[in-house]
Amino acid sequence: HVQLVESGGGSVQTGGSLRLSCAASGDTTKPFYMAWFRQNPGKQREGVAAISTGGGATVYADSVKGRFTISEDNTKMVVYLQMNNLKPDDSAMYYCAATGRYLEDLSRALSPIGFGFWGQGTQVTVSS
């Protein structure tokens, strides 16, 4: 049993920055991967960034490379998403996810398939 709680969302102007946090609790077993997804009403959930909690390897969606950074505090069991140079298209509900399932290819962590634990989401709004 894993509980995930996101925080840090808000409203910013184009070019601004936000730092999202995802706190995990409820299980002492660390997941293999933690990831951030985003979704707007009527749209499919999109993988944004993922991290291997064991080795620290990361993968990003092309649309956010160079602007977003995913990181983790292994001691606190918290994963972060630093978002810089935000654009209006980044506006979405951002969800944290975790999986204890090993994925042979880290890029698969950008797919929601296989992620069994989800947070409630935190809203990010970027104004032009």
PDB file of C-alpha atoms in Angstrom:
ATOM      1  CA  HIS A   1       0.000   0.000   0.000  1.00  0.00           C
ATOM      2  CA  VAL A   2       1.439   3.323  -1.131  1.00  0.00           C
ATOM      3  CA  GLN A   3      -0.045   6.768  -0.712  1.00  0.00           C
ATOM      4  CA  LEU A   4       1.087   9.660  -2.881  1.00  0.00           C
ATOM      5  CA  VAL A   5       0.361  13.313  -2.195  1.00  0.00           C
ATOM      6  CA  GLU A   6       1.304  16.055  -4.652  1.00  0.00           C
ATOM      7  CA  SER A   7       1.830  19.688  -3.802  1.00  0.00           C
ATOM      8  CA  GLY A   8       3.387  22.809  -5.258  1.00  0.00           C
ATOM      9  CA  GLY A   9       0.989  23.592  -8.077  1.00  0.00           C
ATOM     10  CA  GLY A  10      -0.200  27.091  -8.745  1.00  0.00           C
ATOM     11  CA  SER A  11      -0.584  29.850 -11.278  1.00  0.00           C
ATOM     12  CA  VAL A  12       2.407  31.490 -12.951  1.00  0.00           C
ATOM     13  CA  GLN A  13       3.179  33.647 -15.942  1.00  0.00           C
ATOM     14  CA  THR A  14       4.821  32.333 -19.079  1.00  0.00           C
ATOM     15  CA  GLY A  15       8.514  31.841 -18.401  1.00  0.00           C
ATOM     16  CA  GLY A  16       8.001  31.314 -14.707  1.00  0.00           C
ATOM     17  CA  SER A  17       8.917  28.344 -12.564  1.00  0.00           C
ATOM     18  CA  LEU A  18       7.242  25.932 -10.185  1.00  0.00           C
ATOM     19  CA  ARG A  19       8.491  23.041  -8.120  1.00  0.00           C
ATOM     20  CA  LEU A  20       6.136  20.136  -7.561  1.00  0.00           C
ATOM     21  CA  SER A  21       6.572  17.665  -4.743  1.00  0.00           C
ATOM     22  CA  CYS A  22       5.248  14.151  -4.299  1.00  0.00           C
ATOM     23  CA  ALA A  23       5.425  12.596  -0.865  1.00  0.00           C
ATOM     24  CA  ALA A  24       5.141   8.833  -0.637  1.00  0.00           C
ATOM     25  CA  SER A  25       4.054   6.977   2.455  1.00  0.00           C
ATOM     26  CA  GLY A  26       2.425   3.797   3.664  1.00  0.00           C
ATOM     27  CA  ASP A  27       4.995   1.239   2.552  1.00  0.00           C
ATOM     28  CA  THR A  28       8.622   0.855   3.501  1.00  0.00           C
ATOM     29  CA  THR A  29       9.416  -0.867   0.214  1.00  0.00           C
ATOM     30  CA  LYS A  30      10.697   1.672  -2.281  1.00  0.00           C
ATOM     31  CA  PRO A  31       9.154   1.535  -5.749  1.00  0.00           C
ATOM     32  CA  PHE A  32      11.287   0.921  -8.798  1.00  0.00           C
ATOM     33  CA  TYR A  33      10.072   4.026 -10.581  1.00  0.00           C
ATOM     34  CA  MET A  34       8.397   7.303  -9.772  1.00  0.00           C
ATOM     35  CA  ALA A  35       6.932   9.473 -12.489  1.00  0.00           C
ATOM     36  CA  TRP A  36       4.984  12.610 -13.248  1.00  0.00           C
ATOM     37  CA  PHE A  37       2.064  12.689 -15.633  1.00  0.00           C
ATOM     38  CA  ARG A  38      -0.217  15.493 -16.696  1.00  0.00           C
ATOM     39  CA  GLN A  39      -3.719  15.607 -18.060  1.00  0.00           C
ATOM     40  CA  ASN A  40      -6.336  18.080 -19.219  1.00  0.00           C
ATOM     41  CA  PRO A  41     -10.082  17.418 -19.463  1.00  0.00           C
ATOM     42  CA  GLY A  42     -10.923  15.359 -22.516  1.00  0.00           C
ATOM     43  CA  LYS A  43      -7.266  14.577 -23.211  1.00  0.00           C
ATOM     44  CA  GLN A  44      -5.130  11.517 -22.618  1.00  0.00           C
ATOM     45  CA  ARG A  45      -2.759  11.368 -19.711  1.00  0.00           C
ATOM     46  CA  GLU A  46       0.750  12.316 -20.812  1.00  0.00           C
ATOM     47  CA  GLY A  47       3.994  11.111 -19.312  1.00  0.00           C
ATOM     48  CA  VAL A  48       6.233  14.036 -18.376  1.00  0.00           C
ATOM     49  CA  ALA A  49       9.225  12.633 -16.516  1.00  0.00           C
ATOM     50  CA  ALA A  50      10.251   9.502 -14.665  1.00  0.00           C
ATOM     51  CA  ILE A  51      13.075   8.411 -12.423  1.00  0.00           C
ATOM     52  CA  SER A  52      14.506   5.079 -11.396  1.00  0.00           C
ATOM     53  CA  THR A  53      14.538   5.217  -7.616  1.00  0.00           C
ATOM     54  CA  GLY A  54      17.342   2.702  -7.432  1.00  0.00           C
ATOM     55  CA  GLY A  55      19.853   4.084  -9.876  1.00  0.00           C
ATOM     56  CA  GLY A  56      18.596   7.619 -10.387  1.00  0.00           C
ATOM     57  CA  ALA A  57      18.321   7.374 -14.166  1.00  0.00           C
ATOM     58  CA  THR A  58      15.757   9.731 -15.663  1.00  0.00           C
ATOM     59  CA  VAL A  59      13.691  10.043 -18.807  1.00  0.00           C
ATOM     60  CA  TYR A  60      11.713  13.003 -20.115  1.00  0.00           C
ATOM     61  CA  ALA A  61       9.089  13.727 -22.682  1.00  0.00           C
ATOM     62  CA  ASP A  62      10.553  15.613 -25.619  1.00  0.00           C
ATOM     63  CA  SER A  63       8.274  18.552 -24.936  1.00  0.00           C
ATOM     64  CA  VAL A  64       9.862  19.258 -21.544  1.00  0.00           C
ATOM     65  CA  LYS A  65      13.508  18.343 -22.084  1.00  0.00           C
ATOM     66  CA  GLY A  66      15.814  21.107 -20.984  1.00  0.00           C
ATOM     67  CA  ARG A  67      13.073  22.783 -18.957  1.00  0.00           C
ATOM     68  CA  PHE A  68      11.925  20.202 -16.399  1.00  0.00           C
ATOM     69  CA  THR A  69      14.020  18.211 -13.964  1.00  0.00           C
ATOM     70  CA  ILE A  70      12.863  15.241 -11.918  1.00  0.00           C
ATOM     71  CA  SER A  71      14.743  14.371  -8.757  1.00  0.00           C
ATOM     72  CA  GLU A  72      14.273  12.461  -5.547  1.00  0.00           C
ATOM     73  CA  ASP A  73      15.098  12.668  -1.880  1.00  0.00           C
ATOM     74  CA  ASN A  74      15.581   9.017  -1.083  1.00  0.00           C
ATOM     75  CA  THR A  75      15.724   9.632   2.652  1.00  0.00           C
ATOM     76  CA  LYS A  76      12.379  11.415   2.753  1.00  0.00           C
ATOM     77  CA  MET A  77      10.731   9.368   0.000  1.00  0.00           C
ATOM     78  CA  VAL A  78       9.866  12.497  -1.919  1.00  0.00           C
ATOM     79  CA  VAL A  79      10.123  13.075  -5.649  1.00  0.00           C
ATOM     80  CA  TYR A  80      10.277  16.551  -7.156  1.00  0.00           C
ATOM     81  CA  LEU A  81       9.578  18.087 -10.508  1.00  0.00           C
ATOM     82  CA  GLN A  82      11.337  21.388 -11.082  1.00  0.00           C
ATOM     83  CA  MET A  83       9.608  23.164 -13.939  1.00  0.00           C
ATOM     84  CA  ASN A  84      11.350  26.135 -15.537  1.00  0.00           C
ATOM     85  CA  ASN A  85      10.494  28.347 -18.484  1.00  0.00           C
ATOM     86  CA  LEU A  86       6.875  27.315 -18.257  1.00  0.00           C
ATOM     87  CA  LYS A  87       4.601  27.659 -21.256  1.00  0.00           C
ATOM     88  CA  PRO A  88       0.805  27.846 -21.498  1.00  0.00           C
ATOM     89  CA  ASP A  89       0.811  24.349 -23.004  1.00  0.00           C
ATOM     90  CA  ASP A  90       2.258  23.088 -19.724  1.00  0.00           C
ATOM     91  CA  SER A  91      -1.009  23.932 -17.990  1.00  0.00           C
ATOM     92  CA  ALA A  92      -2.584  20.725 -16.702  1.00  0.00           C
ATOM     93  CA  MET A  93      -3.371  18.662 -13.671  1.00  0.00           C
ATOM     94  CA  TYR A  94      -0.112  17.013 -12.692  1.00  0.00           C
ATOM     95  CA  TYR A  95      -0.160  13.560 -11.134  1.00  0.00           C
ATOM     96  CA  CYS A  96       2.533  11.655  -9.328  1.00  0.00           C
ATOM     97  CA  ALA A  97       2.700   7.910  -9.879  1.00  0.00           C
ATOM     98  CA  ALA A  98       4.706   4.983  -8.571  1.00  0.00           C
ATOM     99  CA  THR A  99       5.226   1.380  -9.547  1.00  0.00           C
ATOM    100  CA  GLY A 100       6.970  -1.524  -7.905  1.00  0.00           C
ATOM    101  CA  ARG A 101       7.154  -3.320 -11.219  1.00  0.00           C
ATOM    102  CA  TYR A 102      10.492  -3.521 -12.958  1.00  0.00           C
ATOM    103  CA  LEU A 103      10.533  -2.024 -16.439  1.00  0.00           C
ATOM    104  CA  GLU A 104      13.265  -3.254 -18.749  1.00  0.00           C
ATOM    105  CA  ASP A 105      13.249   0.017 -20.657  1.00  0.00           C
ATOM    106  CA  LEU A 106      13.083   3.213 -18.616  1.00  0.00           C
ATOM    107  CA  SER A 107      11.205   4.919 -21.429  1.00  0.00           C
ATOM    108  CA  ARG A 108       8.235   2.709 -20.604  1.00  0.00           C
ATOM    109  CA  ALA A 109       7.894   4.700 -17.400  1.00  0.00           C
ATOM    110  CA  LEU A 110       6.400   7.511 -19.476  1.00  0.00           C
ATOM    111  CA  SER A 111       3.375   5.325 -20.088  1.00  0.00           C
ATOM    112  CA  PRO A 112       0.683   5.179 -17.390  1.00  0.00           C
ATOM    113  CA  ILE A 113       0.361   1.454 -18.005  1.00  0.00           C
ATOM    114  CA  GLY A 114       1.927  -0.410 -15.127  1.00  0.00           C
ATOM    115  CA  PHE A 115       1.617   2.378 -12.573  1.00  0.00           C
ATOM    116  CA  GLY A 116      -0.662   1.216  -9.803  1.00  0.00           C
ATOM    117  CA  PHE A 117      -0.282   4.082  -7.351  1.00  0.00           C
ATOM    118  CA  TRP A 118      -1.440   7.610  -8.089  1.00  0.00           C
ATOM    119  CA  GLY A 119      -1.729  10.874  -6.256  1.00  0.00           C
ATOM    120  CA  GLN A 120      -4.761  13.143  -6.318  1.00  0.00           C
ATOM    121  CA  GLY A 121      -3.126  15.685  -8.591  1.00  0.00           C
ATOM    122  CA  THR A 122      -2.023  19.298  -8.321  1.00  0.00           C
ATOM    123  CA  GLN A 123      -3.103  21.975 -10.776  1.00  0.00           C
ATOM    124  CA  VAL A 124      -0.586  23.976 -12.790  1.00  0.00           C
ATOM    125  CA  THR A 125      -1.796  27.000 -14.715  1.00  0.00           C
ATOM    126  CA  VAL A 126       0.504  29.042 -16.936  1.00  0.00           C
ATOM    127  CA  SER A 127      -0.849  32.361 -18.162  1.00  0.00           C
ATOM    128  CA  SER A 128       0.356  33.986 -21.362  1.00  0.00           C
TER     129      SER A 128
END
